[in-house]
Short mmCIF file of C-alpha atoms in Angstrom, two decimals:
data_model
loop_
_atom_site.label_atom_id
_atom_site.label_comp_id
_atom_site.label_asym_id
_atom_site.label_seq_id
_atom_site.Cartn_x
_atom_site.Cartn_y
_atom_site.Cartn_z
CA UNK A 256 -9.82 20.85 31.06
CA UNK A 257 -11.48 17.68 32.17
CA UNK A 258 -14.61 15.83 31.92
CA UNK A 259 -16.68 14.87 34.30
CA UNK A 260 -17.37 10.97 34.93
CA UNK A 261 -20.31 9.52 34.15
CA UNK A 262 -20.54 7.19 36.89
CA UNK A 263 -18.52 7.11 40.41
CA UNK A 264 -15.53 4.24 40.29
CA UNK A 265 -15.41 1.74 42.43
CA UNK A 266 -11.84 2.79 42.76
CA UNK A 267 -9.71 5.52 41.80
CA UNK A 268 -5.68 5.45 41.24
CA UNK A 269 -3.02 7.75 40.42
CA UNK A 270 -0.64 6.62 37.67
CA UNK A 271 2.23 8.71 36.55
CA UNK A 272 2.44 7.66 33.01
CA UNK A 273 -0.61 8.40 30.49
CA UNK A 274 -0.04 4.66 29.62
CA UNK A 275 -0.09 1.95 31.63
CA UNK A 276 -1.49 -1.68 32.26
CA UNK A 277 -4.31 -2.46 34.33
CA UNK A 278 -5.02 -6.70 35.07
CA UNK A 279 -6.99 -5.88 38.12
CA UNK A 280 -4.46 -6.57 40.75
CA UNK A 281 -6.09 -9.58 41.95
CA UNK A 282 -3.23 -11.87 40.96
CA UNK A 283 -5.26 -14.78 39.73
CA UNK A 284 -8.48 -13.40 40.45
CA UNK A 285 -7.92 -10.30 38.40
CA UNK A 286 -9.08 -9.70 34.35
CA UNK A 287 -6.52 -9.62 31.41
CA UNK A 288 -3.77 -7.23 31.28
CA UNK A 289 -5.01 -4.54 29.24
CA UNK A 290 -3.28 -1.04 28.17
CA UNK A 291 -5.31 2.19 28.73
CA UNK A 292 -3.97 5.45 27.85
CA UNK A 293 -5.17 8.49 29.69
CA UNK A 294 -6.92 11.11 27.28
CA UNK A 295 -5.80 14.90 27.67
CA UNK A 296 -9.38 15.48 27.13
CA UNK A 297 -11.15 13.81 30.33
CA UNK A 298 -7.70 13.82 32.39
CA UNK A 299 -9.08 9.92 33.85
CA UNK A 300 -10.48 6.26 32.08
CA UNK A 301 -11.96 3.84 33.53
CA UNK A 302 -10.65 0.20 32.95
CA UNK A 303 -13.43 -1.90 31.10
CA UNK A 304 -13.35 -4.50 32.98
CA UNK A 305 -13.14 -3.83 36.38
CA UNK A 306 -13.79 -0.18 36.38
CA UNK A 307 -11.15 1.00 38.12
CA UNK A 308 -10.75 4.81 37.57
CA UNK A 309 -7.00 5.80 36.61
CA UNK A 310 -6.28 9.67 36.78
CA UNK A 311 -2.45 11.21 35.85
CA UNK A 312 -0.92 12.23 38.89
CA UNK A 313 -0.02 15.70 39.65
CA UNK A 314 3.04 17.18 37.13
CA UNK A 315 3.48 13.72 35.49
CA UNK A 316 4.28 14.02 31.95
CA UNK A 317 3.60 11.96 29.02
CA UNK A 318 5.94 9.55 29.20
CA UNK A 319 5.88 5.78 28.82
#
């Protein structure tokens, strides 16, 4: 079951680990590296500082 968002992203991207790094992918322009995890109970997070929607894609598992 999954939440819904509270706001629209300003981008959305399939990952196929729960946990992975997100530095906005601007090279130099970016934010820090940071590690989100995907929650089972929303099935998505957003980044915190660019706001970049990450969602677990289709029959991924939990690995690392």
């Amino acid at each position: 079951m999954s939440a819904s968002p509270a706001h629209d992203a300003p981008a959305t991207h399939v990952v196929n680990a729960r946990r992975f790094s997100c530095d906005g992918g601007e090279g130099a322009l970016g934010h820090p590296r940071v590690w989100l995890t995907i929650p089972h109970e929303t099935g998505f997070i957003d980044c915190p500082y660019c706001d970049a929607r990450y969602t677990l894609a289709e029959g991924a598992g939990d690995a690392h």
